[in-house]
PDB file of C-alpha atoms in Angstrom:
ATOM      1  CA  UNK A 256     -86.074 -42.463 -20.398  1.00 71.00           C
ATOM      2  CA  UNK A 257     -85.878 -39.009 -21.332  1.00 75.00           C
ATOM      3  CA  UNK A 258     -87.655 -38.018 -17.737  1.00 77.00           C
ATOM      4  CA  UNK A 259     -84.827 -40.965 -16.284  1.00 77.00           C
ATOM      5  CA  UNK A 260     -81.987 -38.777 -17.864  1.00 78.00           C
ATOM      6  CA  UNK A 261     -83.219 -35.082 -17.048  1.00 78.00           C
ATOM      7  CA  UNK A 262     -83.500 -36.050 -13.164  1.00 80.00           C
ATOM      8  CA  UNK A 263     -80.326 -37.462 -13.289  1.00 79.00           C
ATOM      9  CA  UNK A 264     -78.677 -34.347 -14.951  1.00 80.00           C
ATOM     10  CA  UNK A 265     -80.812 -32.817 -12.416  1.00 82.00           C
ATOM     11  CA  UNK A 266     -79.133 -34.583  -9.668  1.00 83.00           C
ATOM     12  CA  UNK A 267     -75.572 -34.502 -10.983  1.00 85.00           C
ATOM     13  CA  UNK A 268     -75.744 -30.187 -11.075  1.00 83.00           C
ATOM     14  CA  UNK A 269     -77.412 -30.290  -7.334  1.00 84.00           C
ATOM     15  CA  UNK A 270     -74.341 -32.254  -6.704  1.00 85.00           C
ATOM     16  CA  UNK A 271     -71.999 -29.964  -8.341  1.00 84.00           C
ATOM     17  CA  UNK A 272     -73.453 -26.699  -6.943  1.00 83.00           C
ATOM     18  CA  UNK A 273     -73.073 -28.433  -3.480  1.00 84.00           C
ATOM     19  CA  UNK A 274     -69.466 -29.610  -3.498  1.00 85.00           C
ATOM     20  CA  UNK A 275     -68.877 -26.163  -5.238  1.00 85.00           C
ATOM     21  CA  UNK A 276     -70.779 -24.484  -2.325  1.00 86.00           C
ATOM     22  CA  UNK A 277     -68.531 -26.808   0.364  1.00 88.00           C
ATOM     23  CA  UNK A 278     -65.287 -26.626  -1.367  1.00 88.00           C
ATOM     24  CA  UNK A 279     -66.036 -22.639  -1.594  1.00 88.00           C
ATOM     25  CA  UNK A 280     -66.675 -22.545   2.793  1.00 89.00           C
ATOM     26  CA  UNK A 281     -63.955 -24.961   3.435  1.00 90.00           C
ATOM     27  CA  UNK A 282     -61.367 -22.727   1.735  1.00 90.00           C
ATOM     28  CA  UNK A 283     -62.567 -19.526   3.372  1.00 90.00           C
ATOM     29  CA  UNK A 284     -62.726 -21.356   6.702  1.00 90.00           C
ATOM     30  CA  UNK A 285     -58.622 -22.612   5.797  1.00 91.00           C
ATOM     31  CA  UNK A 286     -58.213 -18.952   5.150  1.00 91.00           C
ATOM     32  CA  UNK A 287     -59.546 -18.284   8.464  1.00 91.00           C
ATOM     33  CA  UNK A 288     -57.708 -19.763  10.261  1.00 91.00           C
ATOM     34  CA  UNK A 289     -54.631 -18.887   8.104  1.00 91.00           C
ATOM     35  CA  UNK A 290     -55.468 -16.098   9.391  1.00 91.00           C
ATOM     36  CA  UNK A 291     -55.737 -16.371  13.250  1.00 92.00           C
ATOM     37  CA  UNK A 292     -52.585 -18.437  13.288  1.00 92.00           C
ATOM     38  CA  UNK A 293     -50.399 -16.001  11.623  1.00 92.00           C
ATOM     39  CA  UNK A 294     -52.038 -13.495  14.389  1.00 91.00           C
ATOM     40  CA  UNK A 295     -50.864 -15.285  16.967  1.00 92.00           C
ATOM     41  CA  UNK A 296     -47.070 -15.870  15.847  1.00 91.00           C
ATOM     42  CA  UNK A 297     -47.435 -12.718  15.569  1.00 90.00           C
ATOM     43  CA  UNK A 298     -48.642 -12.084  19.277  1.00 91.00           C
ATOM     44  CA  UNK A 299     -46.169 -14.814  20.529  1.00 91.00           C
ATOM     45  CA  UNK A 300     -43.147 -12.940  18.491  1.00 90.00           C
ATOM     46  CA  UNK A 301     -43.756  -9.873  20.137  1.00 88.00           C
ATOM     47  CA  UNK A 302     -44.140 -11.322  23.463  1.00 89.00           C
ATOM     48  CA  UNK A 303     -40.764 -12.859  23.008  1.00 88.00           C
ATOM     49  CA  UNK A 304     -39.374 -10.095  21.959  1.00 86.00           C
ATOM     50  CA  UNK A 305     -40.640  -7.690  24.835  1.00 87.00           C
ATOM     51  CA  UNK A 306     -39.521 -10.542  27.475  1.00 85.00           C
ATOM     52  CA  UNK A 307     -36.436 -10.626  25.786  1.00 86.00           C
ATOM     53  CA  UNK A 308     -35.885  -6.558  26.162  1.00 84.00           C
ATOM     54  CA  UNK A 309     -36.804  -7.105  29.861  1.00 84.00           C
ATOM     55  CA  UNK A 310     -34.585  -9.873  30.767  1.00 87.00           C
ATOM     56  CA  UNK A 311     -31.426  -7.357  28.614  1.00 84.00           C
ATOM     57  CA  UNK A 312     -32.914  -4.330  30.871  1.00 82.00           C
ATOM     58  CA  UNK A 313     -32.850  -6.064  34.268  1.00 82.00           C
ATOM     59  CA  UNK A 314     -29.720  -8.128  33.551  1.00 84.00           C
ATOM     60  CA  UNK A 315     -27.869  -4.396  32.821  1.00 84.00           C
ATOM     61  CA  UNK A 316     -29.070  -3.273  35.727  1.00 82.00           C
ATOM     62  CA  UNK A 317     -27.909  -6.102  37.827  1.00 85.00           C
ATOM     63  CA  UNK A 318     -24.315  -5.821  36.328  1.00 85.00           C
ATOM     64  CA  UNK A 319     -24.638  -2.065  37.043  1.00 83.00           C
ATOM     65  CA  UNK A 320     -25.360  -2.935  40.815  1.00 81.00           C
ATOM     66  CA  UNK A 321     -23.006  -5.311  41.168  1.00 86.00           C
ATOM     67  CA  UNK A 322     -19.883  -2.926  39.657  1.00 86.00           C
ATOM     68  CA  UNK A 323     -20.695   0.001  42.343  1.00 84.00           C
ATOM     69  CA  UNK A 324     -21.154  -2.816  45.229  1.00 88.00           C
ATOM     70  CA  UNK A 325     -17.461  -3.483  44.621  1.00 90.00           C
ATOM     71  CA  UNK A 326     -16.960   0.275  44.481  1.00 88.00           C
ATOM     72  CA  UNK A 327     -18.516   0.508  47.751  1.00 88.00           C
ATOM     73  CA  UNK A 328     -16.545  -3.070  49.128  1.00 90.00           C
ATOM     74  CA  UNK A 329     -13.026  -1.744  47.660  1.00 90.00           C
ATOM     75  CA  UNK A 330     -13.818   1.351  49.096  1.00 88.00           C
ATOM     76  CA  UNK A 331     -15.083  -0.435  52.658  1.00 90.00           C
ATOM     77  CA  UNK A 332     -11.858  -2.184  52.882  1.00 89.00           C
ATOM     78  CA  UNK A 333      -9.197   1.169  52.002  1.00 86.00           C
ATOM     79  CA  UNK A 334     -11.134   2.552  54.954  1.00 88.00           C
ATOM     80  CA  UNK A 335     -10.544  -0.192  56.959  1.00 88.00           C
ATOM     81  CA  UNK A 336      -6.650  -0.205  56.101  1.00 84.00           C
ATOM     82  CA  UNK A 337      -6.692   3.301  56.797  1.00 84.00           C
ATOM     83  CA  UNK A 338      -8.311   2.729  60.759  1.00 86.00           C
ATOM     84  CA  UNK A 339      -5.521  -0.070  61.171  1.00 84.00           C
ATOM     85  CA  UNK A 340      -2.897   2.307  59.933  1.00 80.00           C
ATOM     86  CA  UNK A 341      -4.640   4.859  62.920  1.00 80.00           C
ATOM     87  CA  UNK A 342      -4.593   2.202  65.549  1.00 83.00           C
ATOM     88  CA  UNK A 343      -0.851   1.499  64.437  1.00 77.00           C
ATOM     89  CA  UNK A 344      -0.150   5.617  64.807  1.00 76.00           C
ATOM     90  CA  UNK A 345      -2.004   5.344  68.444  1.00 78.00           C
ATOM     91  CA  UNK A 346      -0.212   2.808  69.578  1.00 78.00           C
ATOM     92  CA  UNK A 347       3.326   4.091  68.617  1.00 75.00           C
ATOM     93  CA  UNK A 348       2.409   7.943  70.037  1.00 70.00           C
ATOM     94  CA  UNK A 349       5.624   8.316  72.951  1.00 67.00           C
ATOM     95  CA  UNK A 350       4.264   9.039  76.174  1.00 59.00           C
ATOM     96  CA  UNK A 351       6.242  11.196  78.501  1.00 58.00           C
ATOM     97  CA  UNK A 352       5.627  13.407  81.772  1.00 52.00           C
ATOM     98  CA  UNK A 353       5.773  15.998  79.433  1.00 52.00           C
ATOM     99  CA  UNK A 354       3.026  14.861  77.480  1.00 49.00           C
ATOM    100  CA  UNK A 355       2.914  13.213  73.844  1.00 48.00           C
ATOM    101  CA  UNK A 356       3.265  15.065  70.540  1.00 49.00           C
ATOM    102  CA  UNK A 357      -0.195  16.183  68.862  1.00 53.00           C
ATOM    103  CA  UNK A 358      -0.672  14.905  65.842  1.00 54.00           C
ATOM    104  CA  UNK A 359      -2.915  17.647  63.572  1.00 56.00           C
ATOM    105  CA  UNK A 360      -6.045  16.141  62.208  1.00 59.00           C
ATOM    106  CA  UNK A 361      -6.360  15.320  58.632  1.00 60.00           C
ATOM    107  CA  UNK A 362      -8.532  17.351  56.772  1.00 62.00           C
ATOM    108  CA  UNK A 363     -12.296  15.654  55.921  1.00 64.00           C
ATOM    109  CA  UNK A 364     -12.760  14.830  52.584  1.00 65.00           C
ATOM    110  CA  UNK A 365     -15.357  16.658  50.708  1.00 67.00           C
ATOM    111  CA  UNK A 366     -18.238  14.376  49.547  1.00 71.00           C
ATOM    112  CA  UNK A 367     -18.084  13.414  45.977  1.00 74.00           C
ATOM    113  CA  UNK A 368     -20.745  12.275  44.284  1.00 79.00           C
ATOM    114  CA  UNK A 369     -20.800   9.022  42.428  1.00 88.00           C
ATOM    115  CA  UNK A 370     -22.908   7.792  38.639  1.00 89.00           C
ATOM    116  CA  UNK A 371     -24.501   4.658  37.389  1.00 92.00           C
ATOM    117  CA  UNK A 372     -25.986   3.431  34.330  1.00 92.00           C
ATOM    118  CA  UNK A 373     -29.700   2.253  33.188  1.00 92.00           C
ATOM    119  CA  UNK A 374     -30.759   0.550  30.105  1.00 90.00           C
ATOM    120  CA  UNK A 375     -34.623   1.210  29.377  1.00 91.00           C
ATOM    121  CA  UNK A 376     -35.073  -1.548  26.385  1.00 87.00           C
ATOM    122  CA  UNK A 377     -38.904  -1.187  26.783  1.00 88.00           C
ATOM    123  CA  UNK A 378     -41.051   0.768  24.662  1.00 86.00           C
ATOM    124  CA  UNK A 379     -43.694   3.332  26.201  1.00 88.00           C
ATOM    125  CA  UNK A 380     -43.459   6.342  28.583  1.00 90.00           C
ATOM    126  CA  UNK A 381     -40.387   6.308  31.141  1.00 92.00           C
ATOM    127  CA  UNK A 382     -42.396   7.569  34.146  1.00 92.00           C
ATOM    128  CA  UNK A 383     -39.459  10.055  34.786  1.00 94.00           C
ATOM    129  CA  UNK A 384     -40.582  13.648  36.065  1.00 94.00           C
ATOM    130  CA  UNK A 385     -37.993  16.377  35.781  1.00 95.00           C
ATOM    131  CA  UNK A 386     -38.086  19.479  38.241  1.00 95.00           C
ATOM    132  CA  UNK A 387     -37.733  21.469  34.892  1.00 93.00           C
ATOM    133  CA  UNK A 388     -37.364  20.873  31.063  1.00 93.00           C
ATOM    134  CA  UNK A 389     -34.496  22.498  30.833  1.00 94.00           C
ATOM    135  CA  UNK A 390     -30.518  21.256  31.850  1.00 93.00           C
ATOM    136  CA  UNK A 391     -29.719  20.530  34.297  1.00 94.00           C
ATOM    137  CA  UNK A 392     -32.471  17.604  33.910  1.00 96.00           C
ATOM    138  CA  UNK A 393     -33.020  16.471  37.647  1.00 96.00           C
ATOM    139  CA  UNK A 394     -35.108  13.648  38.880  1.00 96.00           C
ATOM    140  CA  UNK A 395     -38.359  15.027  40.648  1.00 96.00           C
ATOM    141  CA  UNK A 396     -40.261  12.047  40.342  1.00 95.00           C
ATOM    142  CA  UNK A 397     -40.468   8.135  39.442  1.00 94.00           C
ATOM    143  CA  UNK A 398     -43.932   7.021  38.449  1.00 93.00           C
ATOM    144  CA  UNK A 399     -44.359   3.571  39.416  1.00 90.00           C
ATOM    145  CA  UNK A 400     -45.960   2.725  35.741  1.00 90.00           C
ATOM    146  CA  UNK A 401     -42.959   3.466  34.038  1.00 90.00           C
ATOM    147  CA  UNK A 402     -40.430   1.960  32.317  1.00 91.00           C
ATOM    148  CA  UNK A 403     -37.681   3.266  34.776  1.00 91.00           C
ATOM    149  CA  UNK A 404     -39.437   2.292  37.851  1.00 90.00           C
ATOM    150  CA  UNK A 405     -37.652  -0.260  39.502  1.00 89.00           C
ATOM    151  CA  UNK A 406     -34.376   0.442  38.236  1.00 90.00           C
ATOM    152  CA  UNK A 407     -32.980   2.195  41.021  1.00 90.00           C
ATOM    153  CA  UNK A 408     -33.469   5.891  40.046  1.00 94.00           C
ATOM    154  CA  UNK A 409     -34.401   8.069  42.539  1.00 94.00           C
ATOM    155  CA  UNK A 410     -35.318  11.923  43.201  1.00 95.00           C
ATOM    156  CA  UNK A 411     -32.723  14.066  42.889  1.00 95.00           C
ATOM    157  CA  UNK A 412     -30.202  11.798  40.545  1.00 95.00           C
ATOM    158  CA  UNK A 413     -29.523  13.938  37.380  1.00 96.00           C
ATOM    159  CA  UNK A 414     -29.548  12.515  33.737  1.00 96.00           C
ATOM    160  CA  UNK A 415     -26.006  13.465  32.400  1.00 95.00           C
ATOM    161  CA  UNK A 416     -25.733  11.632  29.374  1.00 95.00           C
ATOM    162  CA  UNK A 417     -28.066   8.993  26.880  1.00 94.00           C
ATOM    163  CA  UNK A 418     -27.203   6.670  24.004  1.00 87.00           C
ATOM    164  CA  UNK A 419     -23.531   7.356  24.967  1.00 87.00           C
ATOM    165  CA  UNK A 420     -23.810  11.394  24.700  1.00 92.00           C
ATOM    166  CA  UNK A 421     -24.001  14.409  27.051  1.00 94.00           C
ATOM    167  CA  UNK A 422     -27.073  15.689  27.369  1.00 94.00           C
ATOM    168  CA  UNK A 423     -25.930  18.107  30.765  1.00 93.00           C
ATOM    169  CA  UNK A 424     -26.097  21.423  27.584  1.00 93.00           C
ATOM    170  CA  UNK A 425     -28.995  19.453  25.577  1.00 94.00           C
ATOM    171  CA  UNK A 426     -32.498  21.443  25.103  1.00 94.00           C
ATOM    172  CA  UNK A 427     -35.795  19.255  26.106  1.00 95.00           C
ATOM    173  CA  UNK A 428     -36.623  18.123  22.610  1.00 94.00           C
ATOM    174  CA  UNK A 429     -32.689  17.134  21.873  1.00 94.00           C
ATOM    175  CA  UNK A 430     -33.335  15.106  25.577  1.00 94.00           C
ATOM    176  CA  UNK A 431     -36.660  13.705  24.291  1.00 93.00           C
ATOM    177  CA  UNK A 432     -35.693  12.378  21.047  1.00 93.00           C
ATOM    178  CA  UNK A 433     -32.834  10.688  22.461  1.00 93.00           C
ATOM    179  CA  UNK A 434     -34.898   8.673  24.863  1.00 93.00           C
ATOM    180  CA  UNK A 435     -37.383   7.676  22.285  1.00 92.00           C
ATOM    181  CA  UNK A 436     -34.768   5.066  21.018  1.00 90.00           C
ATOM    182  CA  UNK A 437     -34.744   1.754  22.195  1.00 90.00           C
ATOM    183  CA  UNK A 438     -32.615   0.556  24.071  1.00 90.00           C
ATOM    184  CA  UNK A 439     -30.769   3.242  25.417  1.00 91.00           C
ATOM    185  CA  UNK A 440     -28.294   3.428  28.154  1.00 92.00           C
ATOM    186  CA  UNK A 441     -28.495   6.295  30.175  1.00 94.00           C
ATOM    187  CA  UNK A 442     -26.236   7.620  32.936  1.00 94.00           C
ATOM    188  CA  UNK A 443     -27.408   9.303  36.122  1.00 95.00           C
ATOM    189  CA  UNK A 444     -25.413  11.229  38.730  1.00 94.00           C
ATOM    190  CA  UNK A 445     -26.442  10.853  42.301  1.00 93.00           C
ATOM    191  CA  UNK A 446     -25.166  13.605  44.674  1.00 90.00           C
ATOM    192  CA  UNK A 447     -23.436  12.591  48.001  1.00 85.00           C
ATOM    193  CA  UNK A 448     -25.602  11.975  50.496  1.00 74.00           C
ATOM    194  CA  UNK A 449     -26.857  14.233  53.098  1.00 59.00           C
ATOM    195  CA  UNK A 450     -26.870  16.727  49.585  1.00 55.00           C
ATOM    196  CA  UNK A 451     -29.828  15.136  48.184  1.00 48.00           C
ATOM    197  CA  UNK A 452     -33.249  15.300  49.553  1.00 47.00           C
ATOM    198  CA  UNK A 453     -33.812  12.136  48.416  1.00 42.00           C
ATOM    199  CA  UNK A 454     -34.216   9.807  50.773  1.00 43.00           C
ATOM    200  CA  UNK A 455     -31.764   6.655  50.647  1.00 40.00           C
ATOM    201  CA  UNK A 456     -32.488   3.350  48.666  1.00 41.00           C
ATOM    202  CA  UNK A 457     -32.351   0.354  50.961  1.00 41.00           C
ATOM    203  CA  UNK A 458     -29.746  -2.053  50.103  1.00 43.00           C
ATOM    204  CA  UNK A 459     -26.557  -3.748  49.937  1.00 40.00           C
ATOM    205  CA  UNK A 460     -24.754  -0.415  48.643  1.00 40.00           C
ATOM    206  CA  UNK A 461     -26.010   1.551  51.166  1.00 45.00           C
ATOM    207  CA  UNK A 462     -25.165  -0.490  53.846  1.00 42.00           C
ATOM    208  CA  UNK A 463     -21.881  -0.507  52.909  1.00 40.00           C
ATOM    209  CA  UNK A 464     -21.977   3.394  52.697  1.00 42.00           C
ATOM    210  CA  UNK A 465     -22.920   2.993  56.116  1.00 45.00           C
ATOM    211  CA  UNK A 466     -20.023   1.084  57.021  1.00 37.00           C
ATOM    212  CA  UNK A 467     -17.600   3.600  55.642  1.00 40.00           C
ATOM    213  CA  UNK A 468     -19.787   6.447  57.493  1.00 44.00           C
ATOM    214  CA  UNK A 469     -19.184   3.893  61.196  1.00 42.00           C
ATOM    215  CA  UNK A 470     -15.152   3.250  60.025  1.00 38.00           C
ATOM    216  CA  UNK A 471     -14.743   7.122  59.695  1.00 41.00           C
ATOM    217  CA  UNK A 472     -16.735   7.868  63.276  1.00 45.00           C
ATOM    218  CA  UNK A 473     -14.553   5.286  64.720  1.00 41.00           C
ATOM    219  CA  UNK A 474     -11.092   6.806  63.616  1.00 45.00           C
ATOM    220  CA  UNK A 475     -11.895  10.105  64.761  1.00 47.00           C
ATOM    221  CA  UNK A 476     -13.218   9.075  67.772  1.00 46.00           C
ATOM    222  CA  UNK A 477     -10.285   7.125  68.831  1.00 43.00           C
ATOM    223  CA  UNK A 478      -8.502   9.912  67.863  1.00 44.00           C
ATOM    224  CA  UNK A 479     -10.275  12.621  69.812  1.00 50.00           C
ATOM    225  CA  UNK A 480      -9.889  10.119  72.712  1.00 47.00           C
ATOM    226  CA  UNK A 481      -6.228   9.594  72.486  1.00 45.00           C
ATOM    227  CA  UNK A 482      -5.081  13.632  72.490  1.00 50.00           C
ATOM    228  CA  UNK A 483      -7.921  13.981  75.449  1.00 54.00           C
ATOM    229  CA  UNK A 484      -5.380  10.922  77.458  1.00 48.00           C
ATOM    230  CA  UNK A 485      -2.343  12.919  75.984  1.00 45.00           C
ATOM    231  CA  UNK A 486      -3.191  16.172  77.472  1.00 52.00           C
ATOM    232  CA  UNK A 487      -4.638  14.699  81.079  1.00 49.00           C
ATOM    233  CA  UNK A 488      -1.127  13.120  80.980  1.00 42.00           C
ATOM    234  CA  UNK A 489       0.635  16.317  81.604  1.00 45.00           C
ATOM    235  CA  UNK A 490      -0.527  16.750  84.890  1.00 47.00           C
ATOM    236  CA  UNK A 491      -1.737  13.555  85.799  1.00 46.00           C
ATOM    237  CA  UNK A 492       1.867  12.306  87.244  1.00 47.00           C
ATOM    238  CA  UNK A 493       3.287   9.002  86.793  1.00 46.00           C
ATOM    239  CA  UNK A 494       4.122   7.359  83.553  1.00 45.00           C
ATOM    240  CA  UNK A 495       2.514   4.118  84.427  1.00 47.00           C
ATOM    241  CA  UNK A 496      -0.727   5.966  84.672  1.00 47.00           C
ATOM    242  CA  UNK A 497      -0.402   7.567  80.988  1.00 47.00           C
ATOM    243  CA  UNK A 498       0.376   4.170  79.560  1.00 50.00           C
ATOM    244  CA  UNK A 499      -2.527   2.441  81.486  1.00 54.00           C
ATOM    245  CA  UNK A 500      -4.736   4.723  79.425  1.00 51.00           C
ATOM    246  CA  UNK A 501      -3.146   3.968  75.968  1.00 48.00           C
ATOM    247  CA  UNK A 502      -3.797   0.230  76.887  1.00 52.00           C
ATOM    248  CA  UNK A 503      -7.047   0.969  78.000  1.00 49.00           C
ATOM    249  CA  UNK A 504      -8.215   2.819  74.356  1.00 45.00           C
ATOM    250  CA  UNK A 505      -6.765   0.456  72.659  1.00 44.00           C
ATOM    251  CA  UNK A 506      -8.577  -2.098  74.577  1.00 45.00           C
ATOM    252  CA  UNK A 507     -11.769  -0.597  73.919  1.00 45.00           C
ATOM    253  CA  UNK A 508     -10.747  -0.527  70.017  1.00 40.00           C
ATOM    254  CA  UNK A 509     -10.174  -4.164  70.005  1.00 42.00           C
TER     255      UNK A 509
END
């Protein structure tokens, strides 16, 4: 009996030192994966979070876009207004066998250069090269890596201002702690075009830039064209003849 009762006590401490021995893996196994799940909320938090500073970058820049498109569209349309107003001029120029009146040209606008806005919202290097470290703090380069590729800076814009202040006086580490912050708007300045070196960006704006460019041409070429008719007209004779031509240029207009 004795024998009977020391295996048993035997048996009952195997048994204890293996459900201690279990219970002891099975909580460092919980812990475990404690672990690895906390990693990845972790993982998925800052994923969200970095999607979530791409999706605020891109939809800034869209909005950006879309305010100097309807610069460019406003600005499409006063030049348009302003070759109606022309053909109006044209039309109601006398002609005479003395000639018509010459009307002096208006002076050409000077080119003026125009700004827009970026938010970088990402973290890590902007993949902006300056042609010096100093103001003024023009684009050289955009690095396709970067946090600012894709965002419609090119060579040639200048940074004038970040996180709302002037940076056109600021030294290079005044410029570089600025940018460190996240998100931070920043405003470029493009020069007009046929200034910059830089070559053009294809797009809507651009086109429309065009259009103003073709509206202008057009104007002074129905101009030129009308004081060429008005001074043949002095010696070309009959008045029939002079109007003919009017029609005619205004035909060609239309």
């Amino acid at each position: 009996q004795q024998e009977l009762a020391a295996n048993a006590a035997e048996r009952c401490r195997a048994a204890e030192s293996g459900k201690a021995e279990a219970e002891a893996k099975l909580a460092a196994a919980l812990l475990t994966a404690k672990d690895e799940l906390w990693a990845e909320r972790q993982r998925c938090e800052e994923a969200e979070a970095i999607s979530a500073r791409k999706v605020e970058q891109m939809k800034f820049a869209l909005d950006d876009r879309e305010k100097r498109l309807t610069e460019q569209t406003d600005l499409v349309k006063q030049k348009d207004e302003e070759l109606k107003s022309l053909l109006r001029q044209l039309a109601a120029v006398p002609v005479t066998s003395e000639g018509s009146a010459r009307e002096e040209p208006e002076p050409e606008k000077a080119p003026v250069s125009t700004s827009f806005e970026v938010m970088f919202a990402l973290s890590g290097s902007l993949g902006l090269e300056f042609k010096q470290l100093a103001a003024p703090y023009v684009v050289a380069q955009v690095h396709g890596t970067g946090v600012a590729n894709g965002l419609g800076i090119l060579p040639g814009d200048e940074l004038i201002a970040a996180g709302e202040e002037s940076v056109e006086n600021a030294s290079w580490d005044e410029l570089v702690k600025k940018l460190q912050q996240r998100p931070v708007v920043a405003r470029f300045r493009r020069p007009p075009q046929g200034v910059s070196d830089a070559p053009s960006a294809p797009g809507a704006v651009n086109s429309a830039a065009g259009l103003i460019s073709s509206v202008s041409s057009v104007g002074t070429s129905i101009l030129s064209a009308a004081r060429g008719a008005a001074e043949s007209a002095k010696d070309s004779g009959p008045i029939a003849a002079q109007a003919g031509e009017m029609e005619r240029l205004q035909a060609d207009v239309e």
